């Protein structure tokens, strides 16, 4: 039983500006949910996303609407019947995992049967911009094993070539954030293949991606904005090769684990991604990412400073979370 629910909004400045094809931002605005049973406390963090119709106010209101149910003993398994998938459910679900682990004196990894957590290698992000700026940013990351490059504008083929030349030893993921069209996707995919790109994420708008089932994939294509629910994964089979699982989309770690299992059964590759947030948001995803082909959990590296204690990043290497942070 949860005896108290605390909802707070926090703003974490970004180091510089983070830009994708849809726009730029200079801070990460997050909602934190803190649950207590009177003796132990669990925390969860989420990032409301306007692309999915969410705001700070709407997410706070959704969590507030669960106060009575949580006080009456509602747990993780009850959440899908009480609240839809999205950021609010993510914060509550992850807080419940954290609270449960602390109550019984074990880690969430123990509860999931993960006997040994591996260190992970995350992508680092090059924001969308002009060709010269993006090439310079990629050059700064040229020693990193995996770079995620935000594209989705005119002349992306030029951007792709410039970034690949600037970081020739790095594996490169392109993320168009729905910014390509039927008119340029073939040209851009061919440029990506020639540059040795390893994955292209969400090239076309969700709901307007049917062409992906009719054209070759010289580079594997990953669904992000098109991939939300476990039960809809089969509809992506003819268009996508991988899916990007984010806790803020699935509504928490519980559903993300279910989605990952089903995706593997269907033959999809797995990326575990994130919104721009602190280490508290990344910590549950680190457990999910133990079985992932691509990992994009560099949110804290985009911030001017991170939560303390936070995850330990050594270059692109992420250590498993300590219970003092989460889980």
PDB file of C-alpha atoms in Angstrom:
ATOM      1  CA  UNK A   1       0.000   0.000   0.000  1.00  0.00           C
ATOM      2  CA  UNK A   2       1.194   3.510  -0.866  1.00  0.00           C
ATOM      3  CA  UNK A   3       0.486   6.101   1.815  1.00  0.00           C
ATOM      4  CA  UNK A   4       1.877   9.142   0.036  1.00  0.00           C
ATOM      5  CA  UNK A   5       2.248  10.275  -3.560  1.00  0.00           C
ATOM      6  CA  UNK A   6       4.469  13.243  -4.324  1.00  0.00           C
ATOM      7  CA  UNK A   7       4.454  14.797  -7.801  1.00  0.00           C
ATOM      8  CA  UNK A   8       7.048  17.367  -8.735  1.00  0.00           C
ATOM      9  CA  UNK A   9       8.207  19.157 -11.880  1.00  0.00           C
ATOM     10  CA  UNK A  10      11.923  19.692 -12.435  1.00  0.00           C
ATOM     11  CA  UNK A  11      13.796  21.571 -15.145  1.00  0.00           C
ATOM     12  CA  UNK A  12      17.303  20.470 -16.085  1.00  0.00           C
ATOM     13  CA  UNK A  13      19.280  22.790 -18.394  1.00  0.00           C
ATOM     14  CA  UNK A  14      20.770  21.260 -21.520  1.00  0.00           C
ATOM     15  CA  UNK A  15      24.421  21.850 -22.319  1.00  0.00           C
ATOM     16  CA  UNK A  16      23.869  24.117 -25.314  1.00  0.00           C
ATOM     17  CA  UNK A  17      20.878  23.306 -27.506  1.00  0.00           C
ATOM     18  CA  UNK A  18      19.352  19.946 -28.444  1.00  0.00           C
ATOM     19  CA  UNK A  19      17.839  20.022 -31.936  1.00  0.00           C
ATOM     20  CA  UNK A  20      15.870  17.484 -33.960  1.00  0.00           C
ATOM     21  CA  UNK A  21      13.879  17.934 -37.167  1.00  0.00           C
ATOM     22  CA  UNK A  22      10.820  19.092 -35.179  1.00  0.00           C
ATOM     23  CA  UNK A  23      12.586  21.841 -33.225  1.00  0.00           C
ATOM     24  CA  UNK A  24      15.063  22.756 -30.489  1.00  0.00           C
ATOM     25  CA  UNK A  25      15.071  22.927 -26.710  1.00  0.00           C
ATOM     26  CA  UNK A  26      17.433  24.188 -24.040  1.00  0.00           C
ATOM     27  CA  UNK A  27      16.098  22.288 -21.030  1.00  0.00           C
ATOM     28  CA  UNK A  28      14.648  18.926 -20.087  1.00  0.00           C
ATOM     29  CA  UNK A  29      11.330  19.433 -18.288  1.00  0.00           C
ATOM     30  CA  UNK A  30      10.576  16.290 -16.313  1.00  0.00           C
ATOM     31  CA  UNK A  31       7.929  15.013 -13.910  1.00  0.00           C
ATOM     32  CA  UNK A  32       9.022  12.984 -10.909  1.00  0.00           C
ATOM     33  CA  UNK A  33       6.747  10.659  -8.976  1.00  0.00           C
ATOM     34  CA  UNK A  34       7.778   9.681  -5.438  1.00  0.00           C
ATOM     35  CA  UNK A  35       5.827   6.945  -3.665  1.00  0.00           C
ATOM     36  CA  UNK A  36       6.159   6.046   0.002  1.00  0.00           C
ATOM     37  CA  UNK A  37       4.656   3.352   2.205  1.00  0.00           C
ATOM     38  CA  UNK A  38       5.694   5.192   5.349  1.00  0.00           C
ATOM     39  CA  UNK A  39       9.002   3.347   5.652  1.00  0.00           C
ATOM     40  CA  UNK A  40      10.401   3.028   2.149  1.00  0.00           C
ATOM     41  CA  UNK A  41      10.376   5.314  -0.877  1.00  0.00           C
ATOM     42  CA  UNK A  42      10.394   4.635  -4.614  1.00  0.00           C
ATOM     43  CA  UNK A  43      11.003   7.138  -7.403  1.00  0.00           C
ATOM     44  CA  UNK A  44      10.224   7.331 -11.097  1.00  0.00           C
ATOM     45  CA  UNK A  45      10.945  10.021 -13.688  1.00  0.00           C
ATOM     46  CA  UNK A  46       9.212  10.757 -16.970  1.00  0.00           C
ATOM     47  CA  UNK A  47       9.377  13.284 -19.789  1.00  0.00           C
ATOM     48  CA  UNK A  48       6.045  14.530 -21.179  1.00  0.00           C
ATOM     49  CA  UNK A  49       6.224  14.644 -24.969  1.00  0.00           C
ATOM     50  CA  UNK A  50       4.128  17.085 -26.977  1.00  0.00           C
ATOM     51  CA  UNK A  51       4.370  14.825 -30.042  1.00  0.00           C
ATOM     52  CA  UNK A  52       2.074  12.434 -28.170  1.00  0.00           C
ATOM     53  CA  UNK A  53      -0.231  15.130 -26.818  1.00  0.00           C
ATOM     54  CA  UNK A  54       1.384  15.292 -23.382  1.00  0.00           C
ATOM     55  CA  UNK A  55       2.278  18.317 -21.253  1.00  0.00           C
ATOM     56  CA  UNK A  56       3.661  18.826 -17.769  1.00  0.00           C
ATOM     57  CA  UNK A  57       0.170  19.667 -16.522  1.00  0.00           C
ATOM     58  CA  UNK A  58      -1.540  16.713 -18.182  1.00  0.00           C
ATOM     59  CA  UNK A  59       1.008  14.214 -16.904  1.00  0.00           C
ATOM     60  CA  UNK A  60       0.848  15.589 -13.361  1.00  0.00           C
ATOM     61  CA  UNK A  61      -2.952  15.364 -13.503  1.00  0.00           C
ATOM     62  CA  UNK A  62      -2.818  11.754 -14.683  1.00  0.00           C
ATOM     63  CA  UNK A  63      -0.557  10.772 -11.808  1.00  0.00           C
ATOM     64  CA  UNK A  64      -2.751  12.688  -9.365  1.00  0.00           C
ATOM     65  CA  UNK A  65      -5.693  10.659 -10.628  1.00  0.00           C
ATOM     66  CA  UNK A  66      -4.020   7.473  -9.374  1.00  0.00           C
ATOM     67  CA  UNK A  67      -3.620   8.672  -5.784  1.00  0.00           C
ATOM     68  CA  UNK A  68      -6.666   6.849  -4.391  1.00  0.00           C
ATOM     69  CA  UNK A  69      -6.001   3.626  -6.311  1.00  0.00           C
ATOM     70  CA  UNK A  70      -2.401   3.527  -5.091  1.00  0.00           C
ATOM     71  CA  UNK A  71      -3.532   4.150  -1.507  1.00  0.00           C
ATOM     72  CA  UNK A  72      -5.913   1.212  -1.891  1.00  0.00           C
ATOM     73  CA  UNK A  73      -3.109  -1.112  -2.907  1.00  0.00           C
ATOM     74  CA  UNK A  74      -3.027  -0.883  -6.701  1.00  0.00           C
ATOM     75  CA  UNK A  75       0.262  -2.245  -8.019  1.00  0.00           C
ATOM     76  CA  UNK A  76       2.072  -2.402 -11.329  1.00  0.00           C
ATOM     77  CA  UNK A  77      -0.230  -5.040 -12.788  1.00  0.00           C
ATOM     78  CA  UNK A  78      -3.271  -2.849 -12.156  1.00  0.00           C
ATOM     79  CA  UNK A  79      -1.917   0.238 -13.899  1.00  0.00           C
ATOM     80  CA  UNK A  80      -2.925  -0.582 -17.516  1.00  0.00           C
ATOM     81  CA  UNK A  81      -6.580  -0.698 -16.491  1.00  0.00           C
ATOM     82  CA  UNK A  82      -6.269   2.629 -14.675  1.00  0.00           C
ATOM     83  CA  UNK A  83      -4.186   4.759 -17.014  1.00  0.00           C
ATOM     84  CA  UNK A  84      -3.092   4.654 -20.648  1.00  0.00           C
ATOM     85  CA  UNK A  85       0.440   4.073 -21.828  1.00  0.00           C
ATOM     86  CA  UNK A  86       2.654   7.133 -21.749  1.00  0.00           C
ATOM     87  CA  UNK A  87       4.870   9.249 -19.570  1.00  0.00           C
ATOM     88  CA  UNK A  88       2.630   9.375 -16.495  1.00  0.00           C
ATOM     89  CA  UNK A  89       2.297   5.616 -16.242  1.00  0.00           C
ATOM     90  CA  UNK A  90       6.039   5.276 -16.756  1.00  0.00           C
ATOM     91  CA  UNK A  91       6.835   7.433 -13.736  1.00  0.00           C
ATOM     92  CA  UNK A  92       4.408   5.517 -11.512  1.00  0.00           C
ATOM     93  CA  UNK A  93       5.404   2.079 -12.784  1.00  0.00           C
ATOM     94  CA  UNK A  94       9.114   2.736 -12.237  1.00  0.00           C
ATOM     95  CA  UNK A  95       8.448   4.199  -8.795  1.00  0.00           C
ATOM     96  CA  UNK A  96       6.524   1.051  -7.862  1.00  0.00           C
ATOM     97  CA  UNK A  97       9.419  -1.152  -9.027  1.00  0.00           C
ATOM     98  CA  UNK A  98      11.824   0.928  -6.939  1.00  0.00           C
ATOM     99  CA  UNK A  99       9.550   0.831  -3.891  1.00  0.00           C
ATOM    100  CA  UNK A 100       9.045  -2.931  -4.134  1.00  0.00           C
ATOM    101  CA  UNK A 101      12.773  -3.591  -4.360  1.00  0.00           C
ATOM    102  CA  UNK A 102      13.539  -1.409  -1.351  1.00  0.00           C
ATOM    103  CA  UNK A 103      10.764  -3.012   0.702  1.00  0.00           C
ATOM    104  CA  UNK A 104      12.196  -6.503   0.330  1.00  0.00           C
ATOM    105  CA  UNK A 105      15.855  -5.541   0.382  1.00  0.00           C
ATOM    106  CA  UNK A 106      16.645  -6.729  -3.137  1.00  0.00           C
ATOM    107  CA  UNK A 107      17.357  -4.992  -6.431  1.00  0.00           C
ATOM    108  CA  UNK A 108      14.990  -4.791  -9.372  1.00  0.00           C
ATOM    109  CA  UNK A 109      17.590  -6.819 -11.265  1.00  0.00           C
ATOM    110  CA  UNK A 110      17.130  -9.553  -8.647  1.00  0.00           C
ATOM    111  CA  UNK A 111      13.357  -9.396  -9.085  1.00  0.00           C
ATOM    112  CA  UNK A 112      13.795  -9.811 -12.849  1.00  0.00           C
ATOM    113  CA  UNK A 113      16.206 -12.709 -12.481  1.00  0.00           C
ATOM    114  CA  UNK A 114      19.100 -10.751 -13.956  1.00  0.00           C
ATOM    115  CA  UNK A 115      21.987 -12.305 -12.069  1.00  0.00           C
ATOM    116  CA  UNK A 116      24.663 -10.192 -13.701  1.00  0.00           C
ATOM    117  CA  UNK A 117      24.213  -6.731 -15.189  1.00  0.00           C
ATOM    118  CA  UNK A 118      26.573  -5.845 -18.001  1.00  0.00           C
ATOM    119  CA  UNK A 119      28.123  -2.495 -18.669  1.00  0.00           C
ATOM    120  CA  UNK A 120      26.529  -1.018 -21.784  1.00  0.00           C
ATOM    121  CA  UNK A 121      27.746   1.073 -24.705  1.00  0.00           C
ATOM    122  CA  UNK A 122      25.400   3.918 -25.549  1.00  0.00           C
ATOM    123  CA  UNK A 123      25.150   6.021 -28.645  1.00  0.00           C
ATOM    124  CA  UNK A 124      26.014   9.706 -28.303  1.00  0.00           C
ATOM    125  CA  UNK A 125      23.924  12.244 -30.175  1.00  0.00           C
ATOM    126  CA  UNK A 126      24.787  14.772 -32.853  1.00  0.00           C
ATOM    127  CA  UNK A 127      21.998  17.345 -33.030  1.00  0.00           C
ATOM    128  CA  UNK A 128      20.408  18.461 -36.286  1.00  0.00           C
ATOM    129  CA  UNK A 129      22.024  21.492 -37.882  1.00  0.00           C
ATOM    130  CA  UNK A 130      23.921  22.677 -40.923  1.00  0.00           C
ATOM    131  CA  UNK A 131      26.410  20.347 -42.569  1.00  0.00           C
ATOM    132  CA  UNK A 132      29.543  22.007 -41.199  1.00  0.00           C
ATOM    133  CA  UNK A 133      28.262  22.145 -37.614  1.00  0.00           C
ATOM    134  CA  UNK A 134      27.177  18.523 -37.650  1.00  0.00           C
ATOM    135  CA  UNK A 135      30.477  17.378 -39.145  1.00  0.00           C
ATOM    136  CA  UNK A 136      32.359  19.260 -36.428  1.00  0.00           C
ATOM    137  CA  UNK A 137      30.229  17.657 -33.718  1.00  0.00           C
ATOM    138  CA  UNK A 138      30.789  14.208 -35.212  1.00  0.00           C
ATOM    139  CA  UNK A 139      34.524  14.880 -35.324  1.00  0.00           C
ATOM    140  CA  UNK A 140      34.431  15.571 -31.582  1.00  0.00           C
ATOM    141  CA  UNK A 141      32.853  12.122 -31.119  1.00  0.00           C
ATOM    142  CA  UNK A 142      35.140  10.330 -33.571  1.00  0.00           C
ATOM    143  CA  UNK A 143      36.563   8.171 -30.781  1.00  0.00           C
ATOM    144  CA  UNK A 144      33.109   6.960 -29.724  1.00  0.00           C
ATOM    145  CA  UNK A 145      31.968   3.550 -30.990  1.00  0.00           C
ATOM    146  CA  UNK A 146      28.365   4.559 -31.748  1.00  0.00           C
ATOM    147  CA  UNK A 147      26.978   7.931 -32.857  1.00  0.00           C
ATOM    148  CA  UNK A 148      23.325   8.799 -33.371  1.00  0.00           C
ATOM    149  CA  UNK A 149      22.869  11.585 -35.907  1.00  0.00           C
ATOM    150  CA  UNK A 150      19.711  13.665 -36.073  1.00  0.00           C
ATOM    151  CA  UNK A 151      18.632  14.292 -39.660  1.00  0.00           C
ATOM    152  CA  UNK A 152      15.321  15.107 -41.310  1.00  0.00           C
ATOM    153  CA  UNK A 153      15.790  18.155 -43.522  1.00  0.00           C
ATOM    154  CA  UNK A 154      16.808  19.180 -46.996  1.00  0.00           C
ATOM    155  CA  UNK A 155      20.204  17.968 -48.249  1.00  0.00           C
ATOM    156  CA  UNK A 156      20.398  15.105 -45.745  1.00  0.00           C
ATOM    157  CA  UNK A 157      22.539  13.102 -48.170  1.00  0.00           C
ATOM    158  CA  UNK A 158      25.212  15.785 -47.769  1.00  0.00           C
ATOM    159  CA  UNK A 159      24.885  15.656 -43.985  1.00  0.00           C
ATOM    160  CA  UNK A 160      25.256  11.874 -44.026  1.00  0.00           C
ATOM    161  CA  UNK A 161      28.427  11.989 -46.104  1.00  0.00           C
ATOM    162  CA  UNK A 162      29.968  14.748 -43.987  1.00  0.00           C
ATOM    163  CA  UNK A 163      29.292  13.023 -40.667  1.00  0.00           C
ATOM    164  CA  UNK A 164      30.543   9.655 -41.898  1.00  0.00           C
ATOM    165  CA  UNK A 165      33.761  11.262 -43.155  1.00  0.00           C
ATOM    166  CA  UNK A 166      34.218  13.095 -39.855  1.00  0.00           C
ATOM    167  CA  UNK A 167      33.922   9.916 -37.735  1.00  0.00           C
ATOM    168  CA  UNK A 168      35.154   7.095 -39.990  1.00  0.00           C
ATOM    169  CA  UNK A 169      35.693   4.562 -37.187  1.00  0.00           C
ATOM    170  CA  UNK A 170      32.297   5.028 -35.520  1.00  0.00           C
ATOM    171  CA  UNK A 171      29.118   3.112 -36.248  1.00  0.00           C
ATOM    172  CA  UNK A 172      26.390   5.585 -37.178  1.00  0.00           C
ATOM    173  CA  UNK A 173      22.641   5.550 -36.585  1.00  0.00           C
ATOM    174  CA  UNK A 174      20.501   8.101 -38.419  1.00  0.00           C
ATOM    175  CA  UNK A 175      17.362   9.394 -36.712  1.00  0.00           C
ATOM    176  CA  UNK A 176      15.080  11.367 -39.019  1.00  0.00           C
ATOM    177  CA  UNK A 177      12.277  11.844 -36.443  1.00  0.00           C
ATOM    178  CA  UNK A 178       9.678  11.430 -39.222  1.00  0.00           C
ATOM    179  CA  UNK A 179      11.425  14.117 -41.301  1.00  0.00           C
ATOM    180  CA  UNK A 180      11.864  12.349 -44.650  1.00  0.00           C
ATOM    181  CA  UNK A 181       9.261  11.918 -47.371  1.00  0.00           C
ATOM    182  CA  UNK A 182       8.370   9.485 -50.120  1.00  0.00           C
ATOM    183  CA  UNK A 183      10.213  11.832 -52.487  1.00  0.00           C
ATOM    184  CA  UNK A 184      13.619  11.660 -50.832  1.00  0.00           C
ATOM    185  CA  UNK A 185      13.710   8.440 -48.846  1.00  0.00           C
ATOM    186  CA  UNK A 186      15.327   6.312 -51.569  1.00  0.00           C
ATOM    187  CA  UNK A 187      18.036   8.892 -52.216  1.00  0.00           C
ATOM    188  CA  UNK A 188      18.746   9.266 -48.499  1.00  0.00           C
ATOM    189  CA  UNK A 189      18.786   5.528 -47.857  1.00  0.00           C
ATOM    190  CA  UNK A 190      21.246   4.977 -50.680  1.00  0.00           C
ATOM    191  CA  UNK A 191      23.474   7.721 -49.269  1.00  0.00           C
ATOM    192  CA  UNK A 192      23.235   6.058 -45.859  1.00  0.00           C
ATOM    193  CA  UNK A 193      24.156   2.659 -47.281  1.00  0.00           C
ATOM    194  CA  UNK A 194      27.135   4.110 -49.140  1.00  0.00           C
ATOM    195  CA  UNK A 195      28.311   5.787 -45.929  1.00  0.00           C
ATOM    196  CA  UNK A 196      28.114   2.537 -43.957  1.00  0.00           C
ATOM    197  CA  UNK A 197      25.253   3.625 -41.690  1.00  0.00           C
ATOM    198  CA  UNK A 198      24.094   0.714 -39.496  1.00  0.00           C
ATOM    199  CA  UNK A 199      20.489   1.768 -38.767  1.00  0.00           C
ATOM    200  CA  UNK A 200      17.916   4.368 -39.853  1.00  0.00           C
ATOM    201  CA  UNK A 201      15.356   5.366 -37.254  1.00  0.00           C
ATOM    202  CA  UNK A 202      11.818   6.485 -38.146  1.00  0.00           C
ATOM    203  CA  UNK A 203      12.464   8.013 -41.566  1.00  0.00           C
ATOM    204  CA  UNK A 204       8.805   8.699 -42.400  1.00  0.00           C
ATOM    205  CA  UNK A 205       5.842  10.011 -40.407  1.00  0.00           C
ATOM    206  CA  UNK A 206       3.968   7.417 -38.394  1.00  0.00           C
ATOM    207  CA  UNK A 207       0.853   6.495 -40.334  1.00  0.00           C
ATOM    208  CA  UNK A 208       2.447   7.550 -43.613  1.00  0.00           C
ATOM    209  CA  UNK A 209       5.091   4.867 -43.893  1.00  0.00           C
ATOM    210  CA  UNK A 210       3.474   2.275 -46.153  1.00  0.00           C
ATOM    211  CA  UNK A 211       6.178   2.769 -48.787  1.00  0.00           C
ATOM    212  CA  UNK A 212       8.645   1.079 -46.440  1.00  0.00           C
ATOM    213  CA  UNK A 213       6.962  -2.211 -47.281  1.00  0.00           C
ATOM    214  CA  UNK A 214       7.601  -1.774 -51.002  1.00  0.00           C
ATOM    215  CA  UNK A 215      11.195  -0.524 -51.239  1.00  0.00           C
ATOM    216  CA  UNK A 216      14.515  -2.234 -50.485  1.00  0.00           C
ATOM    217  CA  UNK A 217      16.172  -1.695 -47.107  1.00  0.00           C
ATOM    218  CA  UNK A 218      19.886  -1.369 -47.875  1.00  0.00           C
ATOM    219  CA  UNK A 219      20.142  -0.189 -44.270  1.00  0.00           C
ATOM    220  CA  UNK A 220      17.841  -1.694 -41.588  1.00  0.00           C
ATOM    221  CA  UNK A 221      14.976   0.578 -40.541  1.00  0.00           C
ATOM    222  CA  UNK A 222      13.881   1.050 -36.928  1.00  0.00           C
ATOM    223  CA  UNK A 223      10.404   2.161 -35.810  1.00  0.00           C
ATOM    224  CA  UNK A 224      10.191   4.774 -33.074  1.00  0.00           C
ATOM    225  CA  UNK A 225       7.141   7.015 -33.372  1.00  0.00           C
ATOM    226  CA  UNK A 226       5.408   4.122 -35.173  1.00  0.00           C
ATOM    227  CA  UNK A 227       6.073   1.646 -32.344  1.00  0.00           C
ATOM    228  CA  UNK A 228       3.990   2.094 -29.200  1.00  0.00           C
ATOM    229  CA  UNK A 229       2.062  -0.972 -28.096  1.00  0.00           C
ATOM    230  CA  UNK A 230       3.004  -4.601 -27.757  1.00  0.00           C
ATOM    231  CA  UNK A 231      -0.213  -5.795 -29.334  1.00  0.00           C
ATOM    232  CA  UNK A 232       0.343  -3.709 -32.484  1.00  0.00           C
ATOM    233  CA  UNK A 233       3.872  -4.895 -33.233  1.00  0.00           C
ATOM    234  CA  UNK A 234       2.724  -7.377 -35.861  1.00  0.00           C
ATOM    235  CA  UNK A 235       1.454  -4.483 -37.996  1.00  0.00           C
ATOM    236  CA  UNK A 236       5.039  -3.236 -38.416  1.00  0.00           C
ATOM    237  CA  UNK A 237       6.474  -6.467 -39.772  1.00  0.00           C
ATOM    238  CA  UNK A 238       6.369  -5.535 -43.453  1.00  0.00           C
ATOM    239  CA  UNK A 239       7.893  -2.080 -42.921  1.00  0.00           C
ATOM    240  CA  UNK A 240      10.464  -2.184 -40.112  1.00  0.00           C
ATOM    241  CA  UNK A 241      13.406  -4.346 -39.140  1.00  0.00           C
ATOM    242  CA  UNK A 242      13.815  -3.097 -35.553  1.00  0.00           C
ATOM    243  CA  UNK A 243      11.841  -1.199 -32.943  1.00  0.00           C
ATOM    244  CA  UNK A 244      12.903   1.480 -30.479  1.00  0.00           C
ATOM    245  CA  UNK A 245      11.493   0.802 -27.010  1.00  0.00           C
ATOM    246  CA  UNK A 246      11.252   3.847 -24.748  1.00  0.00           C
ATOM    247  CA  UNK A 247       9.742   3.662 -21.289  1.00  0.00           C
ATOM    248  CA  UNK A 248       7.910   6.955 -21.761  1.00  0.00           C
ATOM    249  CA  UNK A 249       6.090   5.439 -24.740  1.00  0.00           C
ATOM    250  CA  UNK A 250       5.301   2.012 -23.299  1.00  0.00           C
ATOM    251  CA  UNK A 251       4.229   3.373 -19.932  1.00  0.00           C
ATOM    252  CA  UNK A 252       7.015   1.916 -17.836  1.00  0.00           C
ATOM    253  CA  UNK A 253       9.385  -0.968 -17.400  1.00  0.00           C
ATOM    254  CA  UNK A 254       6.628  -3.565 -16.919  1.00  0.00           C
ATOM    255  CA  UNK A 255       5.146  -3.071 -20.382  1.00  0.00           C
ATOM    256  CA  UNK A 256       8.557  -2.465 -21.960  1.00  0.00           C
ATOM    257  CA  UNK A 257       9.688  -5.932 -20.871  1.00  0.00           C
ATOM    258  CA  UNK A 258       6.546  -7.436 -22.383  1.00  0.00           C
ATOM    259  CA  UNK A 259       7.078  -5.488 -25.594  1.00  0.00           C
ATOM    260  CA  UNK A 260      10.690  -6.581 -25.826  1.00  0.00           C
ATOM    261  CA  UNK A 261       9.765 -10.248 -25.427  1.00  0.00           C
ATOM    262  CA  UNK A 262       7.085 -10.041 -28.113  1.00  0.00           C
ATOM    263  CA  UNK A 263       9.365  -8.131 -30.479  1.00  0.00           C
ATOM    264  CA  UNK A 264      11.993 -10.847 -30.210  1.00  0.00           C
ATOM    265  CA  UNK A 265       9.365 -13.492 -30.919  1.00  0.00           C
ATOM    266  CA  UNK A 266       8.422 -11.617 -34.103  1.00  0.00           C
ATOM    267  CA  UNK A 267      12.047 -11.305 -35.197  1.00  0.00           C
ATOM    268  CA  UNK A 268      12.572  -7.588 -34.655  1.00  0.00           C
ATOM    269  CA  UNK A 269      15.895  -6.118 -33.626  1.00  0.00           C
ATOM    270  CA  UNK A 270      15.770  -4.048 -30.448  1.00  0.00           C
ATOM    271  CA  UNK A 271      16.896  -0.526 -29.695  1.00  0.00           C
ATOM    272  CA  UNK A 272      16.384   0.851 -26.197  1.00  0.00           C
ATOM    273  CA  UNK A 273      16.097   4.626 -26.343  1.00  0.00           C
ATOM    274  CA  UNK A 274      15.189   7.558 -24.167  1.00  0.00           C
ATOM    275  CA  UNK A 275      13.919  11.086 -23.992  1.00  0.00           C
ATOM    276  CA  UNK A 276      16.311  13.741 -22.687  1.00  0.00           C
ATOM    277  CA  UNK A 277      16.252  13.230 -18.932  1.00  0.00           C
ATOM    278  CA  UNK A 278      18.397  12.483 -15.917  1.00  0.00           C
ATOM    279  CA  UNK A 279      19.969   9.230 -14.774  1.00  0.00           C
ATOM    280  CA  UNK A 280      16.813   8.429 -12.808  1.00  0.00           C
ATOM    281  CA  UNK A 281      14.949   8.013 -16.116  1.00  0.00           C
ATOM    282  CA  UNK A 282      17.772   5.968 -17.643  1.00  0.00           C
ATOM    283  CA  UNK A 283      18.270   3.537 -14.739  1.00  0.00           C
ATOM    284  CA  UNK A 284      15.256   1.268 -15.455  1.00  0.00           C
ATOM    285  CA  UNK A 285      16.112   1.350 -19.163  1.00  0.00           C
ATOM    286  CA  UNK A 286      19.610   0.058 -18.377  1.00  0.00           C
ATOM    287  CA  UNK A 287      17.983  -3.150 -17.138  1.00  0.00           C
ATOM    288  CA  UNK A 288      15.811  -3.389 -20.250  1.00  0.00           C
ATOM    289  CA  UNK A 289      18.846  -2.748 -22.457  1.00  0.00           C
ATOM    290  CA  UNK A 290      20.673  -5.818 -21.185  1.00  0.00           C
ATOM    291  CA  UNK A 291      19.094  -7.557 -24.184  1.00  0.00           C
ATOM    292  CA  UNK A 292      19.310  -4.897 -26.897  1.00  0.00           C
ATOM    293  CA  UNK A 293      21.086  -4.586 -30.228  1.00  0.00           C
ATOM    294  CA  UNK A 294      21.400  -0.804 -30.046  1.00  0.00           C
ATOM    295  CA  UNK A 295      21.423   1.368 -26.934  1.00  0.00           C
ATOM    296  CA  UNK A 296      20.653   5.086 -26.914  1.00  0.00           C
ATOM    297  CA  UNK A 297      20.644   6.197 -23.282  1.00  0.00           C
ATOM    298  CA  UNK A 298      22.797   9.296 -23.428  1.00  0.00           C
ATOM    299  CA  UNK A 299      20.123  11.644 -22.050  1.00  0.00           C
ATOM    300  CA  UNK A 300      22.205  12.655 -18.999  1.00  0.00           C
ATOM    301  CA  UNK A 301      25.193  13.425 -21.223  1.00  0.00           C
ATOM    302  CA  UNK A 302      23.099  16.047 -23.028  1.00  0.00           C
ATOM    303  CA  UNK A 303      22.370  17.873 -19.759  1.00  0.00           C
ATOM    304  CA  UNK A 304      24.572  20.554 -18.214  1.00  0.00           C
ATOM    305  CA  UNK A 305      24.590  18.473 -15.038  1.00  0.00           C
ATOM    306  CA  UNK A 306      22.980  15.233 -13.905  1.00  0.00           C
ATOM    307  CA  UNK A 307      21.198  14.033 -10.806  1.00  0.00           C
ATOM    308  CA  UNK A 308      23.431  12.983  -7.914  1.00  0.00           C
ATOM    309  CA  UNK A 309      23.965  10.166  -7.410  1.00  0.00           C
ATOM    310  CA  UNK A 310      23.592   9.315 -11.074  1.00  0.00           C
ATOM    311  CA  UNK A 311      24.692   6.639 -13.475  1.00  0.00           C
ATOM    312  CA  UNK A 312      28.419   6.346 -14.013  1.00  0.00           C
ATOM    313  CA  UNK A 313      29.365   7.208 -17.595  1.00  0.00           C
ATOM    314  CA  UNK A 314      32.901   6.550 -18.754  1.00  0.00           C
ATOM    315  CA  UNK A 315      32.903   7.876 -22.292  1.00  0.00           C
ATOM    316  CA  UNK A 316      30.106   5.892 -23.923  1.00  0.00           C
ATOM    317  CA  UNK A 317      30.172   3.142 -21.286  1.00  0.00           C
ATOM    318  CA  UNK A 318      27.337   3.009 -18.738  1.00  0.00           C
ATOM    319  CA  UNK A 319      27.640   1.178 -15.435  1.00  0.00           C
ATOM    320  CA  UNK A 320      24.562  -0.508 -13.901  1.00  0.00           C
ATOM    321  CA  UNK A 321      22.550   1.713 -11.526  1.00  0.00           C
ATOM    322  CA  UNK A 322      23.256   1.742  -7.809  1.00  0.00           C
ATOM    323  CA  UNK A 323      20.240   1.256  -5.510  1.00  0.00           C
ATOM    324  CA  UNK A 324      20.820   4.777  -4.156  1.00  0.00           C
ATOM    325  CA  UNK A 325      19.702   6.043  -7.555  1.00  0.00           C
ATOM    326  CA  UNK A 326      16.987   3.536  -8.406  1.00  0.00           C
ATOM    327  CA  UNK A 327      16.161  -0.129  -8.125  1.00  0.00           C
TER     328      UNK A 327
END
